[in-house]
mmCIF file of C-alpha atoms in Angstrom:
data_model
loop_
_atom_site.group_PDB
_atom_site.id
_atom_site.type_symbol
_atom_site.label_atom_id
_atom_site.label_comp_id
_atom_site.label_asym_id
_atom_site.label_seq_id
_atom_site.Cartn_x
_atom_site.Cartn_y
_atom_site.Cartn_z
ATOM 1 C CA MET A 1 -9.932 11.801 23.734
ATOM 2 C CA ASP A 2 -12.417 11.779 26.609
ATOM 3 C CA VAL A 3 -12.980 15.529 26.282
ATOM 4 C CA TYR A 4 -13.453 15.181 22.516
ATOM 5 C CA TYR A 5 -15.964 12.350 22.869
ATOM 6 C CA ASP A 6 -17.778 13.906 25.853
ATOM 7 C CA ASN A 7 -18.298 17.073 23.807
ATOM 8 C CA GLY A 8 -19.870 15.265 20.867
ATOM 9 C CA GLY A 9 -16.801 14.257 18.859
ATOM 10 C CA ASN A 10 -17.646 11.176 16.855
ATOM 11 C CA PHE A 11 -15.116 10.835 14.029
ATOM 12 C CA ILE A 12 -11.329 10.430 14.165
ATOM 13 C CA GLY A 13 -8.794 10.434 11.359
ATOM 14 C CA THR A 14 -5.421 8.724 11.543
ATOM 15 C CA ALA A 15 -2.867 6.952 9.355
ATOM 16 C CA HIS A 16 -0.585 3.990 9.902
ATOM 17 C CA ILE A 17 2.419 6.312 9.509
ATOM 18 C CA TYR A 18 1.405 8.784 12.229
ATOM 19 C CA HIS A 19 3.298 8.964 15.531
ATOM 20 C CA ASP A 20 5.962 6.433 14.689
ATOM 21 C CA ARG A 21 3.319 3.967 13.430
ATOM 22 C CA GLN A 22 1.541 3.768 16.758
ATOM 23 C CA GLN A 23 -1.443 6.115 16.504
ATOM 24 C CA GLU A 24 -3.876 3.569 15.039
ATOM 25 C CA GLN A 25 -3.091 1.185 17.890
ATOM 26 C CA TRP A 26 -3.385 3.925 20.522
ATOM 27 C CA LEU A 27 -6.794 4.958 19.196
ATOM 28 C CA SER A 28 -7.989 1.365 19.089
ATOM 29 C CA GLU A 29 -6.835 0.714 22.655
ATOM 30 C CA SER A 30 -8.420 3.963 23.833
ATOM 31 C CA MET A 31 -11.782 3.173 22.244
ATOM 32 C CA ALA A 32 -11.696 -0.414 23.564
ATOM 33 C CA SER A 33 -10.979 0.703 27.127
ATOM 34 C CA ARG A 34 -13.779 3.277 26.958
ATOM 35 C CA LYS A 35 -16.166 0.930 25.125
ATOM 36 C CA ASN A 36 -17.117 3.703 22.697
ATOM 37 C CA GLY A 37 -15.747 2.254 19.455
ATOM 38 C CA ASP A 38 -19.259 1.633 18.105
ATOM 39 C CA HIS A 39 -20.003 5.341 18.482
ATOM 40 C CA ILE A 40 -16.906 6.738 16.757
ATOM 41 C CA GLY A 41 -16.224 6.701 13.045
ATOM 42 C CA LEU A 42 -12.635 5.959 12.067
ATOM 43 C CA ALA A 43 -10.694 7.106 9.016
ATOM 44 C CA THR A 44 -7.193 6.019 8.097
ATOM 45 C CA LYS A 45 -4.853 6.758 5.211
ATOM 46 C CA TYR A 46 -2.374 4.842 3.153
ATOM 47 C CA THR A 47 0.652 6.345 1.485
ATOM 48 C CA ASN A 48 3.980 5.514 -0.137
ATOM 49 C CA ALA A 49 6.496 3.399 1.706
ATOM 50 C CA LEU A 50 8.701 5.770 3.669
ATOM 51 C CA ALA A 51 12.357 5.627 4.653
ATOM 52 C CA THR A 52 11.257 4.219 8.017
ATOM 53 C CA ASP A 53 9.740 1.271 6.118
ATOM 54 C CA LEU A 54 13.082 0.007 4.809
ATOM 55 C CA LYS A 55 12.928 -3.203 6.865
ATOM 56 C CA GLU A 56 9.434 -3.913 5.540
ATOM 57 C CA ILE A 57 9.664 -2.860 1.897
ATOM 58 C CA ARG A 58 8.896 -5.702 -0.461
ATOM 59 C CA ALA A 59 8.648 -5.932 -4.243
ATOM 60 C CA SER A 60 5.617 -4.068 -5.598
ATOM 61 C CA TYR A 61 5.007 -2.404 -2.222
ATOM 62 C CA VAL A 62 5.486 1.158 -3.338
ATOM 63 C CA GLY A 63 3.238 3.928 -4.564
ATOM 64 C CA ARG A 64 -0.520 3.565 -4.623
ATOM 65 C CA GLY A 65 -0.598 0.244 -6.475
ATOM 66 C CA THR A 66 -3.042 -2.528 -5.663
ATOM 67 C CA LYS A 67 -0.592 -4.555 -3.566
ATOM 68 C CA SER A 68 0.544 -1.529 -1.559
ATOM 69 C CA MET A 69 -3.072 -0.570 -0.915
ATOM 70 C CA ARG A 70 -4.066 -4.055 0.198
ATOM 71 C CA LEU A 71 -1.043 -4.510 2.493
ATOM 72 C CA SER A 72 -1.514 -1.074 4.031
ATOM 73 C CA LEU A 73 -5.189 -1.749 4.740
ATOM 74 C CA GLU A 74 -4.406 -5.167 6.225
ATOM 75 C CA ARG A 75 -1.871 -3.570 8.573
ATOM 76 C CA SER A 76 -4.309 -0.828 9.548
ATOM 77 C CA LEU A 77 -7.112 -3.310 10.258
ATOM 78 C CA ILE A 78 -4.789 -5.249 12.561
ATOM 79 C CA ASN A 79 -3.789 -2.006 14.275
ATOM 80 C CA VAL A 80 -7.365 -0.835 14.824
ATOM 81 C CA GLN A 81 -8.514 -4.348 15.755
ATOM 82 C CA ASN A 82 -11.448 -4.279 13.377
ATOM 83 C CA SER A 83 -12.557 -5.846 10.110
ATOM 84 C CA SER A 84 -13.275 -2.496 8.445
ATOM 85 C CA VAL A 85 -12.700 1.246 8.650
ATOM 86 C CA ASP A 86 -15.296 3.890 7.938
ATOM 87 C CA LEU A 87 -13.084 5.843 5.554
ATOM 88 C CA PHE A 88 -9.867 4.865 3.761
ATOM 89 C CA TYR A 89 -7.983 7.802 2.264
ATOM 90 C CA VAL A 90 -5.526 7.697 -0.611
ATOM 91 C CA HIS A 91 -2.920 9.996 0.967
ATOM 92 C CA TYR A 92 -0.995 12.068 -1.585
ATOM 93 C CA TRP A 93 -1.071 11.435 -5.301
ATOM 94 C CA ASP A 94 1.414 9.111 -6.966
ATOM 95 C CA SER A 95 1.595 9.481 -10.743
ATOM 96 C CA ARG A 96 3.231 6.036 -11.061
ATOM 97 C CA THR A 97 -0.119 4.390 -10.340
ATOM 98 C CA SER A 98 -2.772 4.829 -13.006
ATOM 99 C CA ILE A 99 -6.187 6.179 -12.161
ATOM 100 C CA SER A 100 -7.722 2.996 -13.568
ATOM 101 C CA GLU A 101 -5.660 0.731 -11.266
ATOM 102 C CA LEU A 102 -6.364 2.941 -8.249
ATOM 103 C CA MET A 103 -10.113 3.131 -8.794
ATOM 104 C CA HIS A 104 -10.493 -0.602 -9.545
ATOM 105 C CA ALA A 105 -8.502 -1.524 -6.418
ATOM 106 C CA LEU A 106 -10.531 0.853 -4.235
ATOM 107 C CA ASN A 107 -13.758 -0.469 -5.710
ATOM 108 C CA ASP A 108 -12.735 -4.024 -4.804
ATOM 109 C CA LEU A 109 -12.125 -2.960 -1.185
ATOM 110 C CA VAL A 110 -15.467 -1.133 -1.020
ATOM 111 C CA SER A 111 -17.257 -4.166 -2.496
ATOM 112 C CA SER A 112 -15.661 -6.354 0.180
ATOM 113 C CA GLY A 113 -17.217 -4.144 2.871
ATOM 114 C CA LYS A 114 -13.868 -3.155 4.362
ATOM 115 C CA VAL A 115 -13.807 0.561 3.515
ATOM 116 C CA ASN A 116 -15.421 3.636 2.133
ATOM 117 C CA ARG A 117 -13.025 5.742 0.082
ATOM 118 C CA GLY A 118 -11.605 9.222 -0.015
ATOM 119 C CA ILE A 119 -8.539 11.071 -1.210
ATOM 120 C CA SER A 120 -6.388 13.572 0.650
ATOM 121 C CA ASP A 121 -3.546 15.920 -0.175
ATOM 122 C CA ALA A 122 -3.922 15.526 -3.917
ATOM 123 C CA SER A 123 -4.568 18.224 -6.470
ATOM 124 C CA PRO A 124 -8.172 18.668 -7.592
ATOM 125 C CA TRP A 125 -7.391 17.488 -11.132
ATOM 126 C CA VAL A 126 -6.892 13.950 -9.786
ATOM 127 C CA VAL A 127 -10.476 13.837 -8.547
ATOM 128 C CA THR A 128 -11.763 15.428 -11.768
ATOM 129 C CA LYS A 129 -10.157 12.534 -13.659
ATOM 130 C CA ALA A 130 -10.785 9.701 -11.173
ATOM 131 C CA ASN A 131 -14.486 10.202 -10.456
ATOM 132 C CA PRO A 132 -15.584 10.355 -14.121
ATOM 133 C CA TYR A 133 -13.433 7.282 -14.820
ATOM 134 C CA ALA A 134 -15.139 5.434 -11.966
ATOM 135 C CA ARG A 135 -18.599 6.553 -13.057
ATOM 136 C CA ASP A 136 -17.961 5.546 -16.698
ATOM 137 C CA HIS A 137 -16.756 2.081 -15.635
ATOM 138 C CA GLY A 138 -19.444 1.297 -13.055
ATOM 139 C CA LEU A 139 -17.078 1.794 -10.114
ATOM 140 C CA ARG A 140 -17.585 3.728 -6.914
ATOM 141 C CA GLN A 141 -16.270 7.280 -6.840
ATOM 142 C CA PHE A 142 -14.382 9.136 -4.138
ATOM 143 C CA VAL A 143 -16.868 10.306 -1.519
ATOM 144 C CA VAL A 144 -14.517 12.592 0.428
ATOM 145 C CA TYR A 145 -11.860 15.030 -0.700
ATOM 146 C CA GLN A 146 -9.492 16.385 1.947
ATOM 147 C CA GLY A 147 -7.491 18.831 -0.114
ATOM 148 C CA MET A 148 -4.370 20.788 0.417
ATOM 149 C CA LYS A 149 -4.543 24.558 0.484
ATOM 150 C CA TYR A 150 -4.741 25.472 -3.177
ATOM 151 C CA GLY A 151 -3.954 29.158 -3.406
ATOM 152 C CA ALA A 152 -1.859 30.961 -5.989
ATOM 153 C CA SER A 153 1.337 29.546 -4.514
ATOM 154 C CA TYR A 154 0.139 26.019 -5.294
ATOM 155 C CA LEU A 155 -0.837 26.481 -8.935
ATOM 156 C CA HIS A 156 1.929 24.120 -10.051
ATOM 157 C CA TRP A 157 -0.149 21.291 -8.530
ATOM 158 C CA TYR A 158 -2.955 21.953 -11.010
ATOM 159 C CA ARG A 159 -0.974 20.804 -14.016
ATOM 160 C CA GLN A 160 -2.335 17.889 -15.976
ATOM 161 C CA GLU A 161 -0.190 14.747 -16.100
#
């Protein structure tokens, strides 16, 4: 991390599920020990509960629903020892959560000052539905799209649901 920062690196992406759930904490500890946390932007992601979450899974804590999003962000904020993150990605698309629920929940988090929002590893059609919905309802849109590689072999992802 020192080499990255010393050479101008100023933004780091992570997720609470990376490296056996420890990467957010490692990054936070590293930035605290180097006293450079105010100079580095931090992105994190939230995703479905995984098999490794079995001890923690609670009712309504699946998918991209409002409760799952809120609990994931709360855990990440504890891990990074901060009251906000610069970018909060929706990681992978979950068709069980409606676009309206997702965008309203994200908007609430943005309004609270805890996050800015993005989406990663979702097909482009999700963004083409979500951003107009947000715009039409006075909500904030996705500001970052970190897409998968969408070549001919991924055309099945483009289908409308």
